[in-house]
Coordinates of C-alpha atoms and ligand atoms in Angstrom, one line a residue:
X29 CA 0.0 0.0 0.0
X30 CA 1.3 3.5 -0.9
X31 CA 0.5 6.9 0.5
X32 CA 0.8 10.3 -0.9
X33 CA 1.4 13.5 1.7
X34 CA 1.1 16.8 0.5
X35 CA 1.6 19.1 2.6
X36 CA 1.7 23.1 3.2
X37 CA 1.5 26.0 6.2
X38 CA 3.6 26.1 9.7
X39 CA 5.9 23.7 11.2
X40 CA 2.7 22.1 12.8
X41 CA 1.7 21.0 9.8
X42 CA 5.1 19.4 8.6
X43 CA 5.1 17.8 12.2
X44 CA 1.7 16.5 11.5
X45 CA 2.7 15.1 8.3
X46 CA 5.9 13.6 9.1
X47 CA 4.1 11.8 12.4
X48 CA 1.4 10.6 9.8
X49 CA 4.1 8.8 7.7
X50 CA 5.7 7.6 10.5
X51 CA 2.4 6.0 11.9
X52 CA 1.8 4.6 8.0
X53 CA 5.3 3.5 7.4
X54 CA 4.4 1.3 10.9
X55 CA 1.5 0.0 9.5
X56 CA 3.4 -1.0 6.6
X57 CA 3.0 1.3 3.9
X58 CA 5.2 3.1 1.2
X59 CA 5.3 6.2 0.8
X60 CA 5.3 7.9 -3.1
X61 CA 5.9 11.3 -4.5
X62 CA 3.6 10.3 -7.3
X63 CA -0.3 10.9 -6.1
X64 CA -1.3 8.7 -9.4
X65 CA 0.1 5.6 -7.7
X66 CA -1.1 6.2 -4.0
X67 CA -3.7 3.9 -2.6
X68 CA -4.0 7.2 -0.2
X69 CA -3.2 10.9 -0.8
X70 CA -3.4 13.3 2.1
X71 CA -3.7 16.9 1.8
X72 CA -2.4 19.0 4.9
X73 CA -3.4 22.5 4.2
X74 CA -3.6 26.0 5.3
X75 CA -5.7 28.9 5.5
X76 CA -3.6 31.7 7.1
X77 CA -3.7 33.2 4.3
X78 CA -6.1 33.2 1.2
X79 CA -2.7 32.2 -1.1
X80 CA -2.1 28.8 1.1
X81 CA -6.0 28.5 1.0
X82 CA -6.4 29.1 -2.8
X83 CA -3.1 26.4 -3.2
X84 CA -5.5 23.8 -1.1
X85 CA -8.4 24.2 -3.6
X86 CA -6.3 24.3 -6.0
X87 CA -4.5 20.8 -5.6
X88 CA -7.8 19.4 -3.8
X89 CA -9.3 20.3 -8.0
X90 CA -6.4 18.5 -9.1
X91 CA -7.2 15.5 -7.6
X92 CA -11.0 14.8 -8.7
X93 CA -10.1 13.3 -12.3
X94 CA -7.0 10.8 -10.3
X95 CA -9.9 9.6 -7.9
X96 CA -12.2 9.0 -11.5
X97 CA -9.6 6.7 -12.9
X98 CA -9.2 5.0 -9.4
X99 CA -12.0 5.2 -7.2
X100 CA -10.4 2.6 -4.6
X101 CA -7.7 5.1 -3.8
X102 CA -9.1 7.8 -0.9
X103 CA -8.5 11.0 -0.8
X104 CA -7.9 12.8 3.0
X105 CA -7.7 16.2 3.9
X106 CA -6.6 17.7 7.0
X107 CA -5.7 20.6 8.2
X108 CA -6.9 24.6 8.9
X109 CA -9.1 23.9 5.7
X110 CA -11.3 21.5 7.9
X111 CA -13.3 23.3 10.2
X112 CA -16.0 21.9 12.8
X113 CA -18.9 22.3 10.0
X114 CA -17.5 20.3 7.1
X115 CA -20.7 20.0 5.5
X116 CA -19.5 22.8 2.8
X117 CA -16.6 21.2 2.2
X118 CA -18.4 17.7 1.4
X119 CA -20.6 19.0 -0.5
X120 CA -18.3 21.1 -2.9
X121 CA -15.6 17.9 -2.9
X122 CA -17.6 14.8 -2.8
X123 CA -14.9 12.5 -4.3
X124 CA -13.4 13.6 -0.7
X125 CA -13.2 10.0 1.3
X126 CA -12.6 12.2 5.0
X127 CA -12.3 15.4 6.3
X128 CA -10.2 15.4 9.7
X129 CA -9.6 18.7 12.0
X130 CA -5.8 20.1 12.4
X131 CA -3.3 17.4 13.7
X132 CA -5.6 14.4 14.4
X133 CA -2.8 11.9 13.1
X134 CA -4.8 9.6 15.0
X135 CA -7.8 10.1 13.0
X136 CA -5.7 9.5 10.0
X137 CA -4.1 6.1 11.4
X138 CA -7.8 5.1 12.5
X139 CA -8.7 6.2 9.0
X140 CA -6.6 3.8 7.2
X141 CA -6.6 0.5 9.6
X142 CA -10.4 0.8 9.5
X143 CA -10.3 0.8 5.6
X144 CA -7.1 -1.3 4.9
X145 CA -6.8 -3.7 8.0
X146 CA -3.8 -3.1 10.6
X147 CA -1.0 -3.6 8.1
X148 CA 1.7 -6.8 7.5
X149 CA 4.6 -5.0 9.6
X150 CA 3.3 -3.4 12.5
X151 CA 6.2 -1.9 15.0
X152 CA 8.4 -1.9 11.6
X153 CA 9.4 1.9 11.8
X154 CA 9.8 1.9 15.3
X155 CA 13.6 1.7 14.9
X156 CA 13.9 3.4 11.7
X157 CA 16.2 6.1 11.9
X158 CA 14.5 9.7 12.1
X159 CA 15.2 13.2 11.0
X160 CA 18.4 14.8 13.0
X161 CA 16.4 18.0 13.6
X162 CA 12.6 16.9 14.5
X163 CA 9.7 19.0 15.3
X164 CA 7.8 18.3 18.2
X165 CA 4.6 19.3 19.5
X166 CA 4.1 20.7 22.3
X167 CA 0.8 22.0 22.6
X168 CA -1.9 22.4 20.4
X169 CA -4.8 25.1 19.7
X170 CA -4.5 28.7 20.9
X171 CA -6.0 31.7 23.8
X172 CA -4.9 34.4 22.2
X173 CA -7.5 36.5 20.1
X174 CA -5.6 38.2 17.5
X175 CA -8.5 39.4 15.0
X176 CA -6.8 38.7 11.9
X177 CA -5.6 35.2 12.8
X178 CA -8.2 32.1 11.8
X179 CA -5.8 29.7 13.7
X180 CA -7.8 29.7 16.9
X181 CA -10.8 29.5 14.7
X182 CA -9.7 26.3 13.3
X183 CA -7.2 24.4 16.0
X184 CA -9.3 25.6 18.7
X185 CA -8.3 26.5 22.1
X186 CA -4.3 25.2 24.1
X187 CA -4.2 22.1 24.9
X188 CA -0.9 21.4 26.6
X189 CA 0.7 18.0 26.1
X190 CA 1.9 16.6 29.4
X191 CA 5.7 17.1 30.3
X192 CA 6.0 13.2 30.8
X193 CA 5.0 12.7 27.4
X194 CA 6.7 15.6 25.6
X195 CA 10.1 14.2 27.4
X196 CA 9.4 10.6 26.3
X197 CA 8.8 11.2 22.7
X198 CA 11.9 13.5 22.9
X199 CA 13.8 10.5 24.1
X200 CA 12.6 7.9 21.8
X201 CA 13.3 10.3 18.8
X202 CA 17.0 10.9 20.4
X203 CA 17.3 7.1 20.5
X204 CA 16.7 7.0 16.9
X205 CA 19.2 9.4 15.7
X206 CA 17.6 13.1 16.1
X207 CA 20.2 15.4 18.0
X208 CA 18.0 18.4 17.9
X209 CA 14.1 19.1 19.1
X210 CA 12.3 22.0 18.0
X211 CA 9.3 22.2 20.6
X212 CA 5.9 23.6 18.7
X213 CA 3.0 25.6 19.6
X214 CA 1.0 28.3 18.2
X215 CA 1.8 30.2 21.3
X216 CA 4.5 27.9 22.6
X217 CA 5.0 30.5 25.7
X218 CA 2.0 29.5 27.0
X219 CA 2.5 25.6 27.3
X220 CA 1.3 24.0 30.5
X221 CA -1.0 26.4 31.7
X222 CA -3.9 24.5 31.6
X223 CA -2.1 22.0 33.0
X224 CA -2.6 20.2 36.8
X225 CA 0.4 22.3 38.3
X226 CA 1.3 24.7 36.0
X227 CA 4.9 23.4 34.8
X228 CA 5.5 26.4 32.3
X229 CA 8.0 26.3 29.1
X230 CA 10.6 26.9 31.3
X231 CA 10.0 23.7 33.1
X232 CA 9.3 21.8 30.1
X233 CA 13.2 23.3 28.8
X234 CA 14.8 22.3 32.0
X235 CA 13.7 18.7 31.6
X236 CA 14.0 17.9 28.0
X237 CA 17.4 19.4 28.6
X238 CA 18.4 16.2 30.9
X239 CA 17.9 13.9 27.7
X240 CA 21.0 12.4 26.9
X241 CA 22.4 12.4 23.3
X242 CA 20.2 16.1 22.7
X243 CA 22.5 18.5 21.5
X244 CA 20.4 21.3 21.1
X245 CA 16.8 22.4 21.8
X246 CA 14.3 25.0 20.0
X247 CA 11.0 26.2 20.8
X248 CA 8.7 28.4 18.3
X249 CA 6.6 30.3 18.2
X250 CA 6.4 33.0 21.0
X251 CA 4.0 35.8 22.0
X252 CA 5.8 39.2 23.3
X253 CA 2.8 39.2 26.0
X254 CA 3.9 35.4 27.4
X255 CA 7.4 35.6 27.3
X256 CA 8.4 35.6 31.1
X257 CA 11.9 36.4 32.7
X258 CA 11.6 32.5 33.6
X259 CA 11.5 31.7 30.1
X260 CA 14.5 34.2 29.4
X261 CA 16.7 32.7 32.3
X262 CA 16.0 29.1 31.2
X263 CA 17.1 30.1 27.3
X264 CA 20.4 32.2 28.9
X265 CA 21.1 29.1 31.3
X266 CA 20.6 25.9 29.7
X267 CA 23.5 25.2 27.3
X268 CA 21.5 23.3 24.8
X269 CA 18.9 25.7 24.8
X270 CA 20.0 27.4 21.4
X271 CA 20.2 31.4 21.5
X272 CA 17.5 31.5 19.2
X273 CA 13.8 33.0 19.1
X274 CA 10.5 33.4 17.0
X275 CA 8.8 36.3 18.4
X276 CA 6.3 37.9 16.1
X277 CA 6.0 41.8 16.3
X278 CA 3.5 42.2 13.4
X279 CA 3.4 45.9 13.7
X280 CA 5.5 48.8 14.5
X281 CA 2.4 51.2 15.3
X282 CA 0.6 51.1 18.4
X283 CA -2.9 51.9 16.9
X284 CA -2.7 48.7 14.7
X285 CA -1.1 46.6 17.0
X286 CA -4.4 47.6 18.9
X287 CA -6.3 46.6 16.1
X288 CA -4.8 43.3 15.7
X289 CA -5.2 42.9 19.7
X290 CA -2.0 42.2 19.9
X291 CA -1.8 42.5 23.7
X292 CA 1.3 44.7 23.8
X293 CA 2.6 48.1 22.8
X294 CA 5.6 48.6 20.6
X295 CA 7.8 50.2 23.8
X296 CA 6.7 47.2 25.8
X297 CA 8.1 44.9 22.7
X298 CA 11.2 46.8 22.8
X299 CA 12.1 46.3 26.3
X300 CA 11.2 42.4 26.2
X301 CA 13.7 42.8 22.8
X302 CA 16.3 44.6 25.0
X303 CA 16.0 42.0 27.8
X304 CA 16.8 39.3 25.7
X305 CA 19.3 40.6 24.0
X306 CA 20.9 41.5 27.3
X307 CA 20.4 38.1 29.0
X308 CA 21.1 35.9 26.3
X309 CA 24.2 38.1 24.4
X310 CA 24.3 37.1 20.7
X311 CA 20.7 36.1 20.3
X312 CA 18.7 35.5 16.9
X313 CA 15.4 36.6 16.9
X314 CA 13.1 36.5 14.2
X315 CA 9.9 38.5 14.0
X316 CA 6.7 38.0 11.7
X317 CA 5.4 41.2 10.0
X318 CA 2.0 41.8 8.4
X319 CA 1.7 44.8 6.1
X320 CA -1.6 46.7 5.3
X321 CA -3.5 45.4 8.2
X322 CA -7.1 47.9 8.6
X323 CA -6.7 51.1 8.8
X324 CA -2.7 51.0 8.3
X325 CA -1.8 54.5 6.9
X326 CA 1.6 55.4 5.2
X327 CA 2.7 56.9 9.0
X328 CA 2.1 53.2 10.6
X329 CA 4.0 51.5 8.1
X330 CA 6.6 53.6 8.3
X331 CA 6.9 53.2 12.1
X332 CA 6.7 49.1 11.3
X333 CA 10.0 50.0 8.9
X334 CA 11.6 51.5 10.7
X335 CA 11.4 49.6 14.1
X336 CA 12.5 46.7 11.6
X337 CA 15.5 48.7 10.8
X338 CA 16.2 49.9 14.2
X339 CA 16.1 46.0 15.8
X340 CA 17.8 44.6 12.6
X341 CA 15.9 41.3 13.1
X342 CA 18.1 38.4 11.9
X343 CA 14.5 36.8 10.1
X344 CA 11.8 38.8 9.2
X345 CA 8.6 37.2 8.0
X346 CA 6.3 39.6 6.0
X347 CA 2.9 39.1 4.5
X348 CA 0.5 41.2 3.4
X349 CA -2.5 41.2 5.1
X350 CA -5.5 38.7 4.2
X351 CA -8.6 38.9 5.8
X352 CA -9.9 35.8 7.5
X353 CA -13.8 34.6 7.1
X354 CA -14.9 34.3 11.0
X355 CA -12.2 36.7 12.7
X356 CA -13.4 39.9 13.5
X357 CA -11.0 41.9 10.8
X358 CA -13.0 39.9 8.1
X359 CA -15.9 42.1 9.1
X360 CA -14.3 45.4 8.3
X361 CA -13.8 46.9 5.4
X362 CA -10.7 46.1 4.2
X363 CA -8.7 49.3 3.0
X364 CA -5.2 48.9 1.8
X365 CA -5.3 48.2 -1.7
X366 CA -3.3 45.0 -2.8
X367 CA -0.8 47.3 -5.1
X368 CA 0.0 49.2 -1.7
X369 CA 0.1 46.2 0.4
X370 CA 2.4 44.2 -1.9
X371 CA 4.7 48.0 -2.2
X372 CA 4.8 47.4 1.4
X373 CA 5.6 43.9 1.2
X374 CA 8.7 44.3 -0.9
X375 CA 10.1 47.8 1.0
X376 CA 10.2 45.0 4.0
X377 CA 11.9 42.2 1.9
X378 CA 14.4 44.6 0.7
X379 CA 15.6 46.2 3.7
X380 CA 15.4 42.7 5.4
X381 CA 17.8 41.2 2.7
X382 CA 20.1 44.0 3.0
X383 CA 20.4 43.6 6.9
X384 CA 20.4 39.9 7.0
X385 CA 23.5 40.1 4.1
X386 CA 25.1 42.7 6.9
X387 CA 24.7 40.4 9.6
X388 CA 26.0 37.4 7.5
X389 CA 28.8 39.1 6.2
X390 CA 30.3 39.7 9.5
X391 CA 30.8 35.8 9.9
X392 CA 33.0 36.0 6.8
X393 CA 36.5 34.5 7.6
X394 CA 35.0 33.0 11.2
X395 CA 34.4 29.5 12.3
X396 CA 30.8 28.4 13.0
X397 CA 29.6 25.0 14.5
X398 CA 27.2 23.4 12.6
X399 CA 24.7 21.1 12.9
X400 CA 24.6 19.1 10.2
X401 CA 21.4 17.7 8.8
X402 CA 21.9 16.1 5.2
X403 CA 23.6 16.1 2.0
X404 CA 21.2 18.6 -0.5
X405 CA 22.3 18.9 -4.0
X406 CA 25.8 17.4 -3.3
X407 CA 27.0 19.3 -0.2
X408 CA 26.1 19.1 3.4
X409 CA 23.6 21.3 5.0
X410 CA 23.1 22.4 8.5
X411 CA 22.5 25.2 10.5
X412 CA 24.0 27.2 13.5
X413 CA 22.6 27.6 16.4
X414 CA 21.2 30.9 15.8
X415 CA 20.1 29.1 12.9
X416 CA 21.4 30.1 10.2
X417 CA 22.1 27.8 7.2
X418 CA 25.4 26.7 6.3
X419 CA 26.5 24.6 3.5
X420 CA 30.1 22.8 2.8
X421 CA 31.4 20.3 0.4
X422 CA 33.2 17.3 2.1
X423 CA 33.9 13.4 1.2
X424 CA 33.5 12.1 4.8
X425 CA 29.8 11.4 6.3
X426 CA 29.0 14.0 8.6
X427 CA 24.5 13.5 8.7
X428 CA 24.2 13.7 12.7
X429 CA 27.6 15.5 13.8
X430 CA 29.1 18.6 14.4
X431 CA 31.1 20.6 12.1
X432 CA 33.5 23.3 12.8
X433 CA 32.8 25.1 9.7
X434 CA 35.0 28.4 8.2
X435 CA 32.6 30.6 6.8
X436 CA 34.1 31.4 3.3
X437 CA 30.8 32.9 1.7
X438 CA 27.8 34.8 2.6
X439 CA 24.7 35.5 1.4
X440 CA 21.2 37.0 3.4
X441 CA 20.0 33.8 2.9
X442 CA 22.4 31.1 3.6
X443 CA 26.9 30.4 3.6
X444 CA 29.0 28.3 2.5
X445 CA 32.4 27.8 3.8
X446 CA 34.9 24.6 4.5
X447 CA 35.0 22.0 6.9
X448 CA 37.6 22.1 9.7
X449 CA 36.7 19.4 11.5
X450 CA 35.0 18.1 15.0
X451 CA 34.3 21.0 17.3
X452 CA 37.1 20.8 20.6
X453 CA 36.0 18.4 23.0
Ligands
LIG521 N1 0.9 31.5 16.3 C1 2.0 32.2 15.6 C2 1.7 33.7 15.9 O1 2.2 34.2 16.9 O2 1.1 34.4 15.1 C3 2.0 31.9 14.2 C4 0.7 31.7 13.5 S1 0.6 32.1 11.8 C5 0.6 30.5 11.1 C6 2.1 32.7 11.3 C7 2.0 34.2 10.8 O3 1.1 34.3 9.8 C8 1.6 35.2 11.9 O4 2.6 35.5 12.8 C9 1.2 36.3 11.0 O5 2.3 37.2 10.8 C10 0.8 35.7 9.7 N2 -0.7 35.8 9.6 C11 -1.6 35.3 10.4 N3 -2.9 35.7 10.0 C12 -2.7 36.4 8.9 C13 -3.6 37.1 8.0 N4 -4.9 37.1 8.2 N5 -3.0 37.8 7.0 C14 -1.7 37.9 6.8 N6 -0.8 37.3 7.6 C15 -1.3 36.5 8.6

């Protein structure tokens, strides 16, 4: 049996994806690139924005004549396109076999045994070696009420994981190979809170920490308003803890970030920048951005551009804004023509490519450590802790080790240097 994954949106997704091949490839299925062959192709979409929606109709369309020519295969989708009414959604897409709501792997799994029968290997891929950077959730859903965002909408409220389980799929994945965890939530600073007890993030960092064979941690994605000092201290203390955060700023305007109900002010994001940067000395942070949000005039974008310049952000994700069916934005006009939005779009991309080609240029001629991941397009690929992407070209096998690295070449994007060897010690 062969099964098809298709998948777009945030690192949830590609965490739901990859645990949904790893629960097939246990039942004893193959995975293909080709959806023509697939007994079962499954969609994982998003709808943060209508572009990732319009790509989910779009390959969902694509899919009604393969399902004519062979109606034993089923067709899944999962995913932010699924919300708790499907009936719209069944009735547009008939040829559809199942709808399933964000993440429910399970549902998947269930799915498939229920049509196929539990498999000839079962347990196979339990000792199959796994990615050396793996994504794993942490919580799911999300509190916050941003009124552009249909994430909440669709995933629903958090729903922390418990510690005892986060820090035993942690060590199971270590066992099979993975040296790095990125933890996942939508607003990962908020983990455990609905949890008996309260552990916070920081708790949950302090004991994946003790993991033997983990060489570094991540966590993504943070809110300004949930980052505590605890949080901070655990990233400055903990030496696998890599120097490295997502927080999104989205505006550099007080009136919009007021709009958005954001929860913060742009001199309160500032400080929490400062503090960082002063507890954790050498930090990365990258920052999302959304352009032409209601209301934005050319003054508020201007502010956004140049708090961007000011914090010279190491990442800066920018998209124009999209309004939402069911968030509260969706019910205002929307005002920022799409020309202006996508002018503000690019103004950010350039002045982002010329800061991250500053800050990357300054690692010319250094030596970087380097975690490396696997061979792309010949050479090997891995990042740095602050997580920035390094290639080199090398004979030896170096998947799952660390490189010293001399940085010979930089770009905004990536660098490419030469190998020196093992890092000292
Ligand atoms: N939970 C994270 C957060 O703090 O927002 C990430 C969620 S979302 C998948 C990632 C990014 O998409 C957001 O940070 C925001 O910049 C962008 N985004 C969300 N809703 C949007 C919308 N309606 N239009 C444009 N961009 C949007």
């Amino acid at each position: 049996m062969k099964y098809h994954l298709w998948t777009i949106g945030c690192q949830m997704n590609q965490a739901d994806s990859w645990r949904t091949g790893e629960g097939l490839d246990t039942l004893g299925w193959q995975a293909t690139s080709n959806p023509e062959e697939a007994d079962l192709v499954l969609l994982n979409t998003c709808v943060v924005r209508q572009s990732a929606e319009d790509k989910a109709y779009g390959r969902l369309g694509s899919l009604r004549p393969l399902k004519r020519q062979n109606p034993q295969a089923a067709i899944v989708v999962m995913g932010c396109l699924v919300g708790k009414d499907t009936t719209a959604l069944e009735q547009t897409f008939p040829f559809v076999d199942a709808f399933l709501r964000p993440s429910d792997v399970e549902g998947l799994l269930e799915f498939a045994v229920e049509r196929w029968g539990a498999g000839s290997s079962s347990g196979a891929a339990a000792s199959q070696p796994v990615p050396v950077c793996c994504y794993v959730p942490v919580m799911e859903g999300c509190d916050k009420h941003c009124t552009y965002c249909i994430v909440r909408l669709r995933r629903g409220h958090g729903r922390s994981r418990l510690v005892e389980t986060i820090v035993e799929e942690v060590r199971s994945l270590v066992e099979r190979g993975a040296r790095e965890v990125t933890l996942l939530g939508q607003n990962v600073d908020a983990y455990g809170h609905d949890l008996p007890g309260r552990p916070d993030l920081a708790d949950l960092l302090r004991v994946v920490h003790d993991v033997d064979d983990l060489w570094r941690i991540r966590f993504l994605t943070s809110h300004p308003s949930d980052m505590s000092e605890r949080i901070i201290d655990a990233v400055a203390e903990l030496d696998r803890v890599c120097e490295y955060v997502e927080l999104p700023v989205q505006s550099g305007h007080d009136l919009t970030l007021k709009r958005m109900a954001r929860g913060y002010t742009v001199g309160e994001y500032r400080r929490l920048l400062s503090r960082i940067r002063e507890r954790v000395p050498g930090a990365s942070v990258a920052t999302d951005v959304i352009v032409g949000f209601l209301g934005e005039t050319e003054e508020h974008f201007q502010a956004t551009y140049d708090l961007l310049a000011e914090e010279r952000f190491d990442v800066v994700h920018v998209a124009a804004y999209s309004p939402r069916p069911g968030t509260p934005a969706a019910q205002l006009h929307d005002d920022v023509p799409s020309l202006e939005k996508e002018r503000r779009r690019r103004l950010v991309e350039e002045l982002q490519e010329q800061i991250a080609s500053e800050i990357n240029n300054r690692l010319l001629g250094s030596t970087v450590e380097v975690l490396v991941e696997e061979k792309h397009k010949g050479k090997w690929k891995g990042r740095t802790r602050s997580n920035e992407l390094v290639f080199f070209e090398d004979g030896s096998e170096w998947r799952g080790k660390l490189a010293q690295v001399d940085v010979t070449w930089a770009g905004p994007w990536s660098m490419q240097g030469e190998v020196r060897g093992f890092p000292p010690g």
